[in-house]
Every structure is written in C-alpha cells, then in structure tokens.
Coordinates of C-alpha atoms and ligand atoms in Angstrom, one line a residue:
M1 CA 80.0 103.5 -70.6
A2 CA 82.5 100.7 -71.5
V3 CA 85.7 102.8 -71.3
R4 CA 87.2 104.9 -68.6
L5 CA 90.4 107.0 -68.5
T6 CA 91.5 108.2 -65.2
F7 CA 94.4 111.0 -65.2
Y8 CA 96.3 110.2 -62.2
D9 CA 99.2 112.7 -63.3
G10 CA 100.3 114.4 -66.2
V11 CA 97.5 117.1 -66.5
G12 CA 97.7 120.8 -65.8
T13 CA 101.5 120.2 -65.4
I14 CA 104.4 119.2 -67.7
G15 CA 105.5 115.6 -67.2
G16 CA 104.7 112.8 -64.8
N17 CA 102.2 111.2 -67.2
K18 CA 100.1 108.3 -65.4
I19 CA 96.9 107.9 -67.5
L20 CA 94.8 104.7 -66.8
L21 CA 92.8 103.4 -69.6
E22 CA 90.2 100.7 -68.5
D23 CA 88.1 98.8 -71.0
L24 CA 85.4 97.1 -68.8
E25 CA 84.0 95.1 -71.7
Q26 CA 87.4 93.5 -72.7
A27 CA 88.6 93.5 -68.9
T28 CA 91.7 95.2 -69.9
N29 CA 93.5 98.0 -67.8
V30 CA 96.5 99.9 -69.4
F31 CA 98.7 102.8 -68.2
L32 CA 99.9 105.2 -70.8
D33 CA 103.3 106.0 -69.4
F34 CA 104.1 105.9 -65.7
G35 CA 106.5 108.8 -65.2
T36 CA 108.1 110.8 -62.3
S37 CA 106.4 114.1 -61.8
F38 CA 109.2 116.4 -61.1
G39 CA 106.8 119.1 -60.2
K40 CA 105.2 117.1 -57.4
R41 CA 108.4 115.7 -56.3
G42 CA 110.0 119.0 -56.1
L43 CA 107.4 120.2 -53.7
Y44 CA 108.8 118.0 -51.1
F45 CA 112.2 116.6 -52.2
E46 CA 115.4 117.7 -53.6
E47 CA 118.8 116.3 -54.3
Y48 CA 119.7 115.6 -50.7
L49 CA 116.2 114.9 -49.5
K50 CA 114.9 111.8 -51.1
P51 CA 112.1 109.4 -50.7
R52 CA 113.8 106.8 -48.4
S53 CA 114.6 103.6 -50.0
V54 CA 114.5 101.8 -46.7
A55 CA 110.9 102.8 -46.3
G56 CA 109.8 101.5 -49.8
L57 CA 106.4 102.5 -51.1
L58 CA 105.7 104.5 -47.9
D59 CA 107.3 107.7 -48.7
P60 CA 106.1 108.0 -52.5
L61 CA 102.5 107.0 -51.4
E62 CA 102.3 109.3 -48.5
M63 CA 103.6 112.3 -50.4
E64 CA 101.2 111.5 -53.2
L65 CA 103.9 110.9 -55.9
L66 CA 102.2 107.5 -56.6
P67 CA 98.6 107.0 -57.1
P68 CA 97.1 105.1 -54.2
L69 CA 96.3 101.7 -56.3
R70 CA 96.6 98.6 -54.2
G71 CA 97.8 95.7 -56.5
I72 CA 99.9 97.3 -59.1
Y73 CA 103.1 97.9 -56.9
R74 CA 106.1 95.8 -56.0
D75 CA 105.5 93.5 -53.0
D76 CA 109.1 93.7 -52.0
L77 CA 108.8 97.5 -51.3
V78 CA 106.0 96.9 -48.6
V79 CA 107.7 97.8 -45.4
T80 CA 104.5 97.5 -43.5
P81 CA 101.0 96.3 -44.5
Q82 CA 99.7 99.4 -42.7
V83 CA 100.9 101.4 -45.9
W84 CA 97.7 100.3 -47.5
D85 CA 95.6 101.7 -44.8
R86 CA 96.8 105.3 -45.9
V87 CA 95.9 104.2 -49.4
A88 CA 92.4 103.1 -48.5
A89 CA 91.8 106.5 -46.8
S90 CA 92.4 108.5 -49.9
P91 CA 89.4 109.2 -52.3
L92 CA 91.5 107.9 -55.2
G93 CA 92.4 104.8 -53.4
R94 CA 91.4 101.4 -54.8
E95 CA 92.5 97.9 -55.8
L96 CA 93.7 97.4 -59.4
S97 CA 95.5 95.0 -61.8
V98 CA 97.1 96.3 -64.9
N99 CA 97.8 94.4 -68.2
G100 CA 100.7 96.7 -69.2
V101 CA 102.2 100.0 -69.7
L102 CA 102.5 101.8 -72.9
L103 CA 105.8 103.6 -72.7
S104 CA 106.1 106.5 -75.1
H105 CA 109.9 107.2 -74.4
A106 CA 112.7 107.0 -72.1
H107 CA 112.5 110.3 -70.7
V108 CA 112.2 110.0 -66.8
D109 CA 109.0 112.2 -66.6
H110 CA 107.5 109.3 -68.7
S111 CA 109.2 106.4 -67.5
G112 CA 110.8 106.8 -64.1
Y113 CA 108.1 105.5 -61.6
I114 CA 107.8 102.2 -63.6
S115 CA 110.4 101.6 -61.0
F116 CA 107.7 100.9 -58.5
L117 CA 105.5 98.7 -60.5
R118 CA 105.3 94.9 -60.1
P119 CA 107.8 93.2 -62.0
D120 CA 105.3 91.1 -63.9
I121 CA 103.6 93.9 -65.6
P122 CA 104.6 94.1 -69.2
I123 CA 106.1 97.2 -70.4
F124 CA 105.4 98.0 -74.1
A125 CA 108.1 100.0 -75.8
S126 CA 110.1 100.5 -78.9
T127 CA 113.4 98.6 -79.0
M128 CA 115.4 101.9 -78.9
T129 CA 113.5 103.0 -75.6
A130 CA 114.2 99.7 -74.1
L131 CA 117.8 99.9 -74.7
I132 CA 118.1 103.5 -73.5
A133 CA 116.4 102.6 -70.4
R134 CA 118.7 99.7 -69.7
A135 CA 121.9 101.8 -70.5
M136 CA 120.8 104.7 -68.3
Q137 CA 120.3 102.3 -65.4
D138 CA 123.3 100.3 -65.9
S139 CA 125.4 103.6 -66.0
S140 CA 123.8 105.5 -62.9
P141 CA 124.2 104.8 -59.3
A142 CA 121.7 102.4 -57.8
D143 CA 118.5 104.4 -57.1
F144 CA 115.2 102.9 -56.3
E145 CA 113.5 105.7 -58.1
R146 CA 115.2 104.5 -61.3
E147 CA 114.8 100.9 -61.6
V148 CA 113.0 101.0 -65.0
A149 CA 114.8 98.2 -66.8
Y150 CA 115.3 96.0 -64.0
L151 CA 115.0 96.0 -60.3
S152 CA 116.9 95.1 -57.4
Q153 CA 114.9 92.8 -55.0
R154 CA 114.6 94.2 -51.5
E155 CA 114.6 92.2 -48.4
L156 CA 113.1 93.3 -45.1
T157 CA 115.5 93.4 -42.1
G158 CA 113.6 94.6 -39.0
D159 CA 111.6 97.5 -40.3
L160 CA 114.1 98.4 -42.9
L161 CA 114.2 97.4 -46.6
R162 CA 117.6 96.4 -47.9
S163 CA 118.9 95.5 -51.2
G164 CA 118.8 91.8 -51.5
R165 CA 120.9 89.4 -53.3
S166 CA 119.1 89.3 -56.7
A167 CA 118.0 91.6 -59.4
R168 CA 115.3 90.9 -62.1
Q169 CA 114.7 92.3 -65.6
R170 CA 111.3 93.6 -66.4
P171 CA 109.3 92.0 -69.1
F172 CA 109.6 94.4 -71.9
V173 CA 107.4 93.8 -74.9
W174 CA 109.3 95.3 -78.2
L175 CA 106.7 96.7 -80.6
D176 CA 109.0 97.2 -83.6
A177 CA 111.4 94.0 -83.2
A178 CA 110.0 90.8 -84.9
S179 CA 113.3 89.0 -84.0
I180 CA 116.1 89.9 -81.6
P181 CA 119.6 89.8 -82.9
P182 CA 122.1 87.9 -81.0
E183 CA 124.1 91.0 -79.9
L184 CA 121.2 92.7 -78.7
R185 CA 119.9 89.7 -76.7
A186 CA 123.5 89.6 -75.1
F187 CA 123.3 93.1 -74.0
W188 CA 119.5 92.8 -72.8
Y189 CA 120.0 89.7 -70.8
K190 CA 123.4 90.4 -69.4
N191 CA 123.4 90.3 -65.5
P192 CA 124.1 94.1 -64.6
A193 CA 125.7 93.2 -61.2
K194 CA 128.2 90.3 -61.1
T195 CA 127.9 89.9 -57.4
K196 CA 124.1 89.4 -57.5
G197 CA 121.8 86.8 -58.9
W198 CA 119.9 87.6 -62.0
D199 CA 116.7 86.7 -63.2
P200 CA 116.6 87.8 -67.0
G201 CA 112.8 87.1 -67.0
P202 CA 110.6 85.4 -69.7
P203 CA 111.8 85.5 -73.2
L204 CA 110.7 88.6 -75.4
A205 CA 107.7 88.6 -77.4
A206 CA 106.6 91.0 -79.9
T207 CA 102.8 91.5 -79.8
D208 CA 100.3 94.1 -80.9
R209 CA 97.7 93.2 -78.1
V210 CA 97.5 94.3 -74.6
G211 CA 95.2 92.2 -72.6
G212 CA 92.1 92.1 -74.9
L213 CA 92.8 95.2 -76.8
H214 CA 94.6 96.0 -80.2
V215 CA 97.4 98.5 -80.0
R216 CA 99.1 100.3 -82.7
S217 CA 102.4 102.5 -82.4
W218 CA 104.3 104.7 -84.7
P219 CA 107.8 106.3 -84.3
V220 CA 107.7 110.0 -83.8
D221 CA 110.3 112.8 -83.6
H222 CA 111.3 114.0 -80.1
S223 CA 114.6 114.9 -78.4
I224 CA 115.3 111.3 -77.5
F225 CA 115.6 108.5 -80.1
G226 CA 112.9 105.8 -79.9
A227 CA 109.9 107.9 -79.0
A228 CA 106.5 106.3 -80.1
A229 CA 102.9 107.5 -80.2
Y230 CA 100.2 104.9 -79.5
A231 CA 96.6 104.0 -80.4
V232 CA 94.5 101.6 -78.5
E233 CA 91.3 100.1 -80.1
T234 CA 88.7 100.2 -77.2
S235 CA 85.2 99.1 -77.1
S236 CA 84.2 102.7 -77.7
G237 CA 86.5 103.4 -80.4
W238 CA 90.1 104.4 -81.0
I239 CA 92.0 106.3 -78.5
V240 CA 95.2 108.0 -79.7
Y241 CA 98.2 109.0 -77.3
T242 CA 100.8 111.4 -78.7
G243 CA 103.5 110.9 -75.9
D244 CA 106.0 113.9 -76.7
L245 CA 106.5 114.9 -80.2
R246 CA 107.6 117.6 -82.6
L247 CA 107.4 118.3 -86.3
H248 CA 110.8 120.4 -86.6
G249 CA 113.4 117.8 -85.7
T250 CA 115.3 115.8 -88.4
Q251 CA 112.7 113.1 -88.2
G252 CA 109.6 115.4 -88.2
E253 CA 108.2 113.4 -91.3
L254 CA 107.5 110.5 -88.9
T255 CA 105.4 112.7 -86.6
R256 CA 103.4 113.8 -89.8
Q257 CA 102.9 110.0 -91.0
F258 CA 101.7 109.2 -87.5
A259 CA 99.2 112.0 -87.6
E260 CA 97.9 110.9 -91.2
E261 CA 97.6 107.1 -90.1
A262 CA 96.0 108.1 -86.8
R263 CA 93.4 109.9 -88.6
A264 CA 92.3 106.9 -90.8
L265 CA 91.3 105.3 -87.5
E266 CA 88.7 108.1 -86.9
P267 CA 89.7 108.3 -83.3
K268 CA 87.2 108.9 -80.6
L269 CA 89.8 110.6 -78.5
L270 CA 93.3 112.2 -78.7
L271 CA 95.3 112.8 -75.9
C272 CA 97.6 115.5 -77.0
E273 CA 100.9 116.8 -75.2
G274 CA 101.0 120.6 -75.1
T275 CA 104.3 121.4 -73.5
R276 CA 104.9 124.5 -75.8
A277 CA 101.2 125.3 -76.5
R278 CA 101.6 129.0 -76.2
R279 CA 105.0 129.2 -77.8
E280 CA 105.2 130.0 -81.4
E281 CA 109.0 130.1 -82.2
C282 CA 110.4 127.2 -83.9
I283 CA 114.3 126.7 -84.0
T284 CA 115.2 123.7 -85.9
E285 CA 118.3 121.5 -85.5
E286 CA 119.8 122.8 -88.6
M287 CA 119.6 126.3 -87.2
V288 CA 121.4 125.2 -84.1
R289 CA 124.1 123.4 -86.2
D290 CA 124.6 126.6 -88.2
E291 CA 124.8 128.7 -85.1
A292 CA 127.2 126.3 -83.3
L293 CA 129.4 126.2 -86.4
A294 CA 129.6 129.9 -86.6
V295 CA 130.6 130.0 -82.7
A296 CA 133.0 127.1 -83.3
A297 CA 134.8 128.5 -86.1
R298 CA 135.7 131.7 -84.2
A299 CA 136.4 129.9 -80.7
P300 CA 140.0 130.1 -79.5
G301 CA 141.3 127.2 -77.4
L302 CA 139.0 124.7 -75.8
L303 CA 135.5 124.2 -77.0
I304 CA 132.9 122.5 -74.8
G305 CA 129.4 121.4 -75.9
D306 CA 126.8 121.2 -73.0
F307 CA 123.4 119.7 -74.1
G308 CA 120.5 117.6 -72.5
P309 CA 121.5 114.0 -71.4
R310 CA 120.6 111.4 -74.0
N311 CA 119.9 114.1 -76.7
V312 CA 121.7 112.0 -79.1
E313 CA 120.7 114.2 -82.1
R314 CA 122.4 117.0 -80.5
L315 CA 125.4 114.9 -80.0
L316 CA 125.2 114.2 -83.7
T317 CA 125.2 118.1 -84.4
F318 CA 128.4 118.6 -82.3
L319 CA 130.2 115.7 -84.1
E320 CA 129.5 117.6 -87.4
V321 CA 130.6 120.9 -85.6
A322 CA 133.8 118.9 -84.4
R323 CA 134.6 117.6 -88.0
A324 CA 134.1 120.9 -89.6
T325 CA 136.4 122.6 -87.2
K326 CA 138.9 119.9 -87.2
R327 CA 138.6 119.0 -83.7
R328 CA 138.0 115.4 -82.1
L329 CA 134.7 115.1 -80.4
A330 CA 135.3 113.6 -76.8
V331 CA 132.3 112.2 -74.9
T332 CA 132.0 110.9 -71.4
L333 CA 132.0 107.1 -70.5
K334 CA 128.3 107.4 -69.8
D335 CA 127.5 108.7 -73.5
A336 CA 129.9 106.3 -75.0
Y337 CA 127.9 103.4 -73.2
L338 CA 124.7 105.0 -74.2
L339 CA 125.7 105.1 -77.9
E340 CA 126.7 101.5 -77.9
A341 CA 123.5 100.3 -76.6
M342 CA 121.5 102.5 -79.1
H343 CA 123.7 101.4 -82.1
L344 CA 122.2 97.7 -81.3
A345 CA 118.7 99.2 -82.2
N346 CA 119.8 101.5 -84.9
P347 CA 123.3 100.9 -86.7
T348 CA 123.3 104.6 -87.9
V349 CA 124.0 105.6 -84.4
P350 CA 127.8 106.0 -84.2
T351 CA 129.9 104.4 -81.5
V352 CA 133.2 105.6 -80.3
N353 CA 135.0 102.7 -81.8
D354 CA 133.4 102.9 -85.2
T355 CA 134.0 106.7 -85.5
E356 CA 137.4 108.0 -86.2
D357 CA 137.1 111.3 -84.6
M358 CA 135.2 110.3 -81.5
F359 CA 136.9 109.7 -78.2
I360 CA 136.2 109.0 -74.8
Y361 CA 137.2 111.6 -72.2
N362 CA 138.7 109.9 -69.4
E363 CA 137.3 111.3 -66.2
R364 CA 138.9 111.3 -62.9
K365 CA 137.2 108.6 -60.9
G366 CA 138.0 107.1 -57.7
T367 CA 135.6 104.0 -58.0
V368 CA 135.1 102.4 -61.5
A369 CA 132.0 100.2 -62.0
G370 CA 132.2 97.1 -64.2
W371 CA 130.5 98.6 -67.2
E372 CA 133.2 101.5 -67.1
E373 CA 136.0 99.0 -67.0
E374 CA 134.8 97.0 -69.9
L375 CA 134.0 100.0 -72.0
R376 CA 137.6 101.3 -71.3
Q377 CA 139.1 98.0 -72.4
R378 CA 136.8 98.0 -75.4
C379 CA 137.9 101.4 -76.4
A380 CA 141.4 101.3 -75.1
N381 CA 142.8 103.1 -78.1
K382 CA 140.1 105.8 -78.0
V383 CA 140.5 107.4 -74.7
S384 CA 141.8 111.1 -74.3
T385 CA 143.0 112.3 -70.9
A386 CA 142.9 115.6 -69.2
S387 CA 146.6 116.3 -69.9
Q388 CA 146.1 115.7 -73.6
V389 CA 143.2 118.0 -73.8
H390 CA 145.4 120.5 -71.8
E391 CA 148.4 120.1 -74.2
D392 CA 146.1 120.5 -77.4
P393 CA 142.8 122.3 -76.6
R394 CA 142.3 123.4 -80.0
G395 CA 142.2 119.9 -81.0
F396 CA 139.1 119.0 -78.9
L397 CA 135.4 119.4 -78.6
L398 CA 134.3 118.1 -75.2
C399 CA 130.8 117.0 -74.5
L400 CA 130.5 117.8 -70.8
S401 CA 127.9 119.3 -68.7
F402 CA 127.7 121.4 -65.5
F403 CA 128.0 118.3 -63.4
D404 CA 131.2 117.3 -65.1
I405 CA 132.6 120.8 -64.6
N406 CA 135.2 120.0 -62.0
E407 CA 137.1 118.2 -64.7
L408 CA 138.2 121.8 -65.6
I409 CA 140.6 121.6 -62.7
D410 CA 142.6 119.0 -64.5
I411 CA 142.2 120.3 -67.9
D412 CA 143.1 123.8 -66.8
P413 CA 142.4 125.7 -70.0
S414 CA 143.8 129.0 -70.7
E415 CA 141.1 130.1 -73.0
G416 CA 138.0 128.8 -74.8
V417 CA 134.2 128.6 -75.5
Y418 CA 131.3 126.9 -73.6
I419 CA 128.3 126.4 -75.9
Y420 CA 125.3 126.0 -73.6
S421 CA 122.9 124.1 -76.0
S422 CA 120.0 123.1 -73.7
S423 CA 116.9 124.7 -72.4
E424 CA 117.1 127.8 -70.3
A425 CA 116.8 127.4 -66.4
Y426 CA 113.1 126.8 -65.5
D427 CA 113.3 127.0 -61.8
E428 CA 115.3 128.5 -58.9
E429 CA 117.8 125.7 -58.3
Q430 CA 118.7 125.7 -62.0
E431 CA 119.2 129.4 -61.8
I432 CA 121.7 128.9 -59.0
D433 CA 123.4 126.1 -61.0
M434 CA 123.6 128.3 -63.9
K435 CA 125.3 131.1 -61.7
R436 CA 127.7 128.5 -60.6
L437 CA 128.5 127.3 -63.9
K438 CA 129.3 130.9 -65.0
C439 CA 131.7 131.3 -61.9
W440 CA 133.7 128.0 -63.1
L441 CA 133.8 129.4 -66.7
E442 CA 135.1 132.7 -65.6
H443 CA 137.7 131.2 -63.3
F444 CA 139.1 128.9 -66.2
H445 CA 138.8 131.8 -68.9
L446 CA 136.1 130.3 -70.9
R447 CA 133.5 132.4 -72.6
F448 CA 129.7 131.3 -71.9
V449 CA 127.6 131.3 -75.1
G450 CA 124.0 130.4 -74.6
E451 CA 120.5 131.0 -76.2
E452 CA 120.7 134.6 -75.5
H453 CA 123.6 134.7 -78.0
G454 CA 121.6 132.9 -80.9
N455 CA 119.9 129.8 -81.9
L456 CA 121.6 127.3 -79.8
H457 CA 118.8 125.0 -78.8
A458 CA 116.0 123.2 -80.5
S459 CA 113.0 122.0 -78.3
G460 CA 111.9 118.5 -78.4
H461 CA 108.4 119.7 -78.3
A462 CA 106.0 121.1 -81.2
S463 CA 105.1 124.7 -81.0
G464 CA 101.6 125.8 -80.5
P465 CA 100.5 126.3 -84.1
E466 CA 101.9 122.7 -84.9
L467 CA 100.1 121.1 -82.2
L468 CA 96.8 122.6 -83.6
E469 CA 97.9 121.4 -87.1
L470 CA 98.4 117.8 -85.8
A471 CA 95.0 117.9 -84.1
R472 CA 93.2 119.0 -87.3
I473 CA 95.0 116.3 -89.1
I474 CA 94.1 113.6 -86.7
E475 CA 90.6 115.0 -86.4
P476 CA 89.4 113.1 -83.2
E477 CA 85.7 113.5 -81.7
M478 CA 87.4 114.9 -78.6
L479 CA 90.9 116.2 -77.6
V480 CA 92.2 116.0 -74.1
P481 CA 95.2 118.2 -73.5
I482 CA 97.9 116.5 -71.4
H483 CA 101.5 117.3 -70.4
T484 CA 100.7 121.1 -70.6
E485 CA 100.3 124.1 -68.2
W486 CA 98.1 125.8 -71.0
P487 CA 95.3 123.3 -71.7
D488 CA 92.9 126.2 -72.6
Y489 CA 95.1 126.9 -75.6
F490 CA 93.6 124.0 -77.5
A491 CA 90.0 125.1 -76.8
S492 CA 90.4 128.5 -78.5
G493 CA 92.7 127.2 -81.1
L494 CA 90.4 124.6 -82.4
E495 CA 87.2 126.5 -82.2
G496 CA 85.0 125.9 -85.2
T497 CA 86.8 122.7 -86.2
G498 CA 84.2 120.3 -84.8
I499 CA 86.8 118.7 -82.4
R500 CA 85.6 119.0 -78.8
V501 CA 88.3 120.0 -76.3
R502 CA 87.9 118.6 -72.8
V503 CA 90.0 119.9 -70.1
V504 CA 90.4 117.5 -67.2
G505 CA 92.0 117.8 -63.6
L506 CA 94.1 115.7 -61.5
G507 CA 92.5 112.4 -60.5
E508 CA 89.6 113.1 -62.7
S509 CA 87.9 110.3 -64.8
L510 CA 86.5 110.4 -68.1
A511 CA 83.7 107.6 -69.3
F512 CA 82.5 107.0 -72.7
Ligands
ZN1 ZN1 110.1 113.8 -73.5

C-alpha cells in the first residue's frame, strides 16, 4: 500500500476537483487540481452572500468548501487558531504538507481554491494556463476566492483580516516552457497593483518532477486554451488524470495523441472526467460556425454574440462570422486583455492591435483600473464607442454577455439579433437571468437566437461514447470516474473490456 488517493472533492459532482495523491515510499503528496466546488458553494452562498474575507479560512472550512487539512493553507488567512479545533473535530481532519498542485486548466472549478493554499506550494501548469489565470485575476475585482496567480497578503486588525500592503506571486512551474521570452517574463513579473509592495517570487523553473515523482503532461482539447492531462509515475505504477477534455474541438487530435501515449505507460489507474457521460450528441465548432454564419447573414441591424468567458475558440469563430458578414468584431476590455496575455504563450491567438477588424468596445465605466487605462492607451486607435455602434449597427458584431447588457441603453439599437452561444441554463438562478436577458432584448428590439434554434454551442466535454473510446485506448487496470453525476455509466459501458471501474464517494480513499 505505497500509494493512496483521497477524493476530497470532484466525485459524484461536476467540478471542484481536489484529489490528493500520496506516495508514501517517495514521501510525495500532490493535489490534482484544487478547484472551487460551485455545487457545494451554491448550497450556502450566492452572489451577495459570500464567504467573508475578513474571517479568512473560517467560513470555507466551517462550510466544508475546503478539506480540513492543517498545514496546506495560507497562514495569513488564520483569523483565530481556534479554526483548527473545528478541523480537528472533522473525521477528514489531519495534518498535511504538499509538494505541488498539478493544475489541468484555468477554469475556476479546477483552479479557484488554489487561492487558499500556502504561497510556497508550486503550481504545475501549462504556460497558457498560467497566463490565463494571471489575466483573469488582473482584470477582475479583488476577491479572496480568486487569488490563483498571486495573493494579496492579509493583516490581522483586531479580529478582522484586512488587505495588507503587499502582494505575492505564486510559484508556477511551467511544464512546456524551457525558456521564458522577455515579453512573457515582463508580463508575469509585473506588479499588479502599483500602490502595493510586490514579491514576484522565485525564478520560474521547468521540471518534470514533483517531489520524488516523475510527471508527464500533454496538451488536450477543451473549451479553454492551455488544458493539460497528466500522468504521475508512482511507486505502484502510473496514474493518469484527464482533467477536462473532448475529441470534437479543433484540437481534438491532441486528446487522441494523449490517449495513445498514456496507453504506452500501461497505467495502473485512470481518473477520467465524465461531465457528459450520458450524452451522445456531438456538436462541433464547425457546426457552430456554419449555424452562426447562417444567422448572421440574415441578421438585420446589430449583431451580438454571447459565449462563455475565456472561450477563445468561440471568439475566433465569431471573428470568422464577422469577417464573412463584413462587420467589425468588438470585444470588451477584459477580453482584449486576455487575448494579449494568451498571445504571449501562443502567437496565433490574435490581439486587437494585430487584427485589422477587431476593436475594443468602450464600456461606460466610472472607475478605470490601471490595466484598463494602459490597454486603452495601447489600443487608442482601436476603440469603438456606443454612439459609433448606434450610428452603424450593421457594421458591428459585439461580443457581450448578460452582465454587460446595460450597454444597450447607450447603444440604443432599433433592430438586431442576439446569438446565445453558450450552454443552457442549468440552475434556477440562471433561468431567472435568462428571463431577464430576454426582457432586455425585447425592450431593445433584438431577436434572441439560442440552442433551441440550431447548433449554436459546442461543449467543452467529450460525449459518453467518446469517453468510453478514450478509456479503451488508454486501457488502465482500473478507472475511477470523476467530474460526473453519472459514474455508473463507465461500469456498464466498459463491461467485458477488462478495465475495472471503481466508483468512489466524497472523502473516500483508495490505496494500492
Ligand atoms: Zn473545464
């Protein structure tokens, strides 16, 4: 029993992956992702009822959003040592030190709660994932649940934690960058808040070892750039972790290549995502492009494309649609900033300045953050205002979402189409938002076009039959379904293949 896996989160549910791999022989402990569990968080909290940052670790530990593991969390978030008494009382409570987190990609349900981890724990990630995490944090309001790339040191005043005077970069280990080009280094090491002190941390080092263990990683296709799958060579054999993936995206071949190479390791265990385990349909990005093009070609007036945040593949699809229909693509400041950061890791990602028909839509904002000011200056000739869009609605395809919808008051369109190119509402709150969105569109004479009107969204996850195909290729001795509400799908689907399927519950451990 040299190796133990403990599933602190990410089983029986979608997202929130926090899987601990302990190799007792090699004295190495590694987390596979450390994400925010939106399901669990949503049981207690919502937009206006949040864990209190002034109470630090107390709220997320008490409400079981974090596993009760003493030794892995930030010391500056301990408001009272008694917080550990609560941890000690939990059956899962224990002392632990970890050698690193293998971060699969920058979606918050995989990365978010890295925010609470000690700042000396290395985060292994692709260069792209690190840069997306950094851009997301730079361009969002301060939030102690979103301190993935760097953290704002807290200081105790009385019994309240306040934001301190310094910030600190987390040590990211970039798996795919042997050397770091100067522009990328400049972006990564830049102080995000000029008014604070800044510790950029130790120099970056690429390595394929975490603690005493050999790690391999592969780029895979998902609805965010930079996604990786991992394999760790433990004392009991290779353990393979899929992260989130699919076969039907434009980079689907990468996922297939990962599966073939993982097979060659003859893995002991495969931790396999199963978000869409029971779903068979498979809409591709090409189908989305064709459908969006057909809608856009007939659209009168203004055209708006609404898609998931950071889904740059979809943004590129809409760039094609804009070009084909002779419109300018106008993106938010936040998207323009993200594109610039991603361009540093992958020069094929377009930026506003390098792309003739891409513009920044100038949102009406009272306070302008430093990064926004600098970006506006860099792209001074590429900014479109609401009145320009109002004057020439047929000249624009705007990339906006529900949370930017009040811009319509300034744009004041008289007709147009709103293409909703995202997953359908999956909870009550989203359904209410969808109703609100439709009221806004009705008020401004825009027609809503969504999935019910055709293939306007391609999922980031493989369908059930594709997941089984991947499992058969990789052919592990044992498969543990993760990131799914339908773990039993794998047991029936893999019957007769010789692959043993083991369904585990929350907090359960597997030793081998
Ligand atoms: Zn994901």
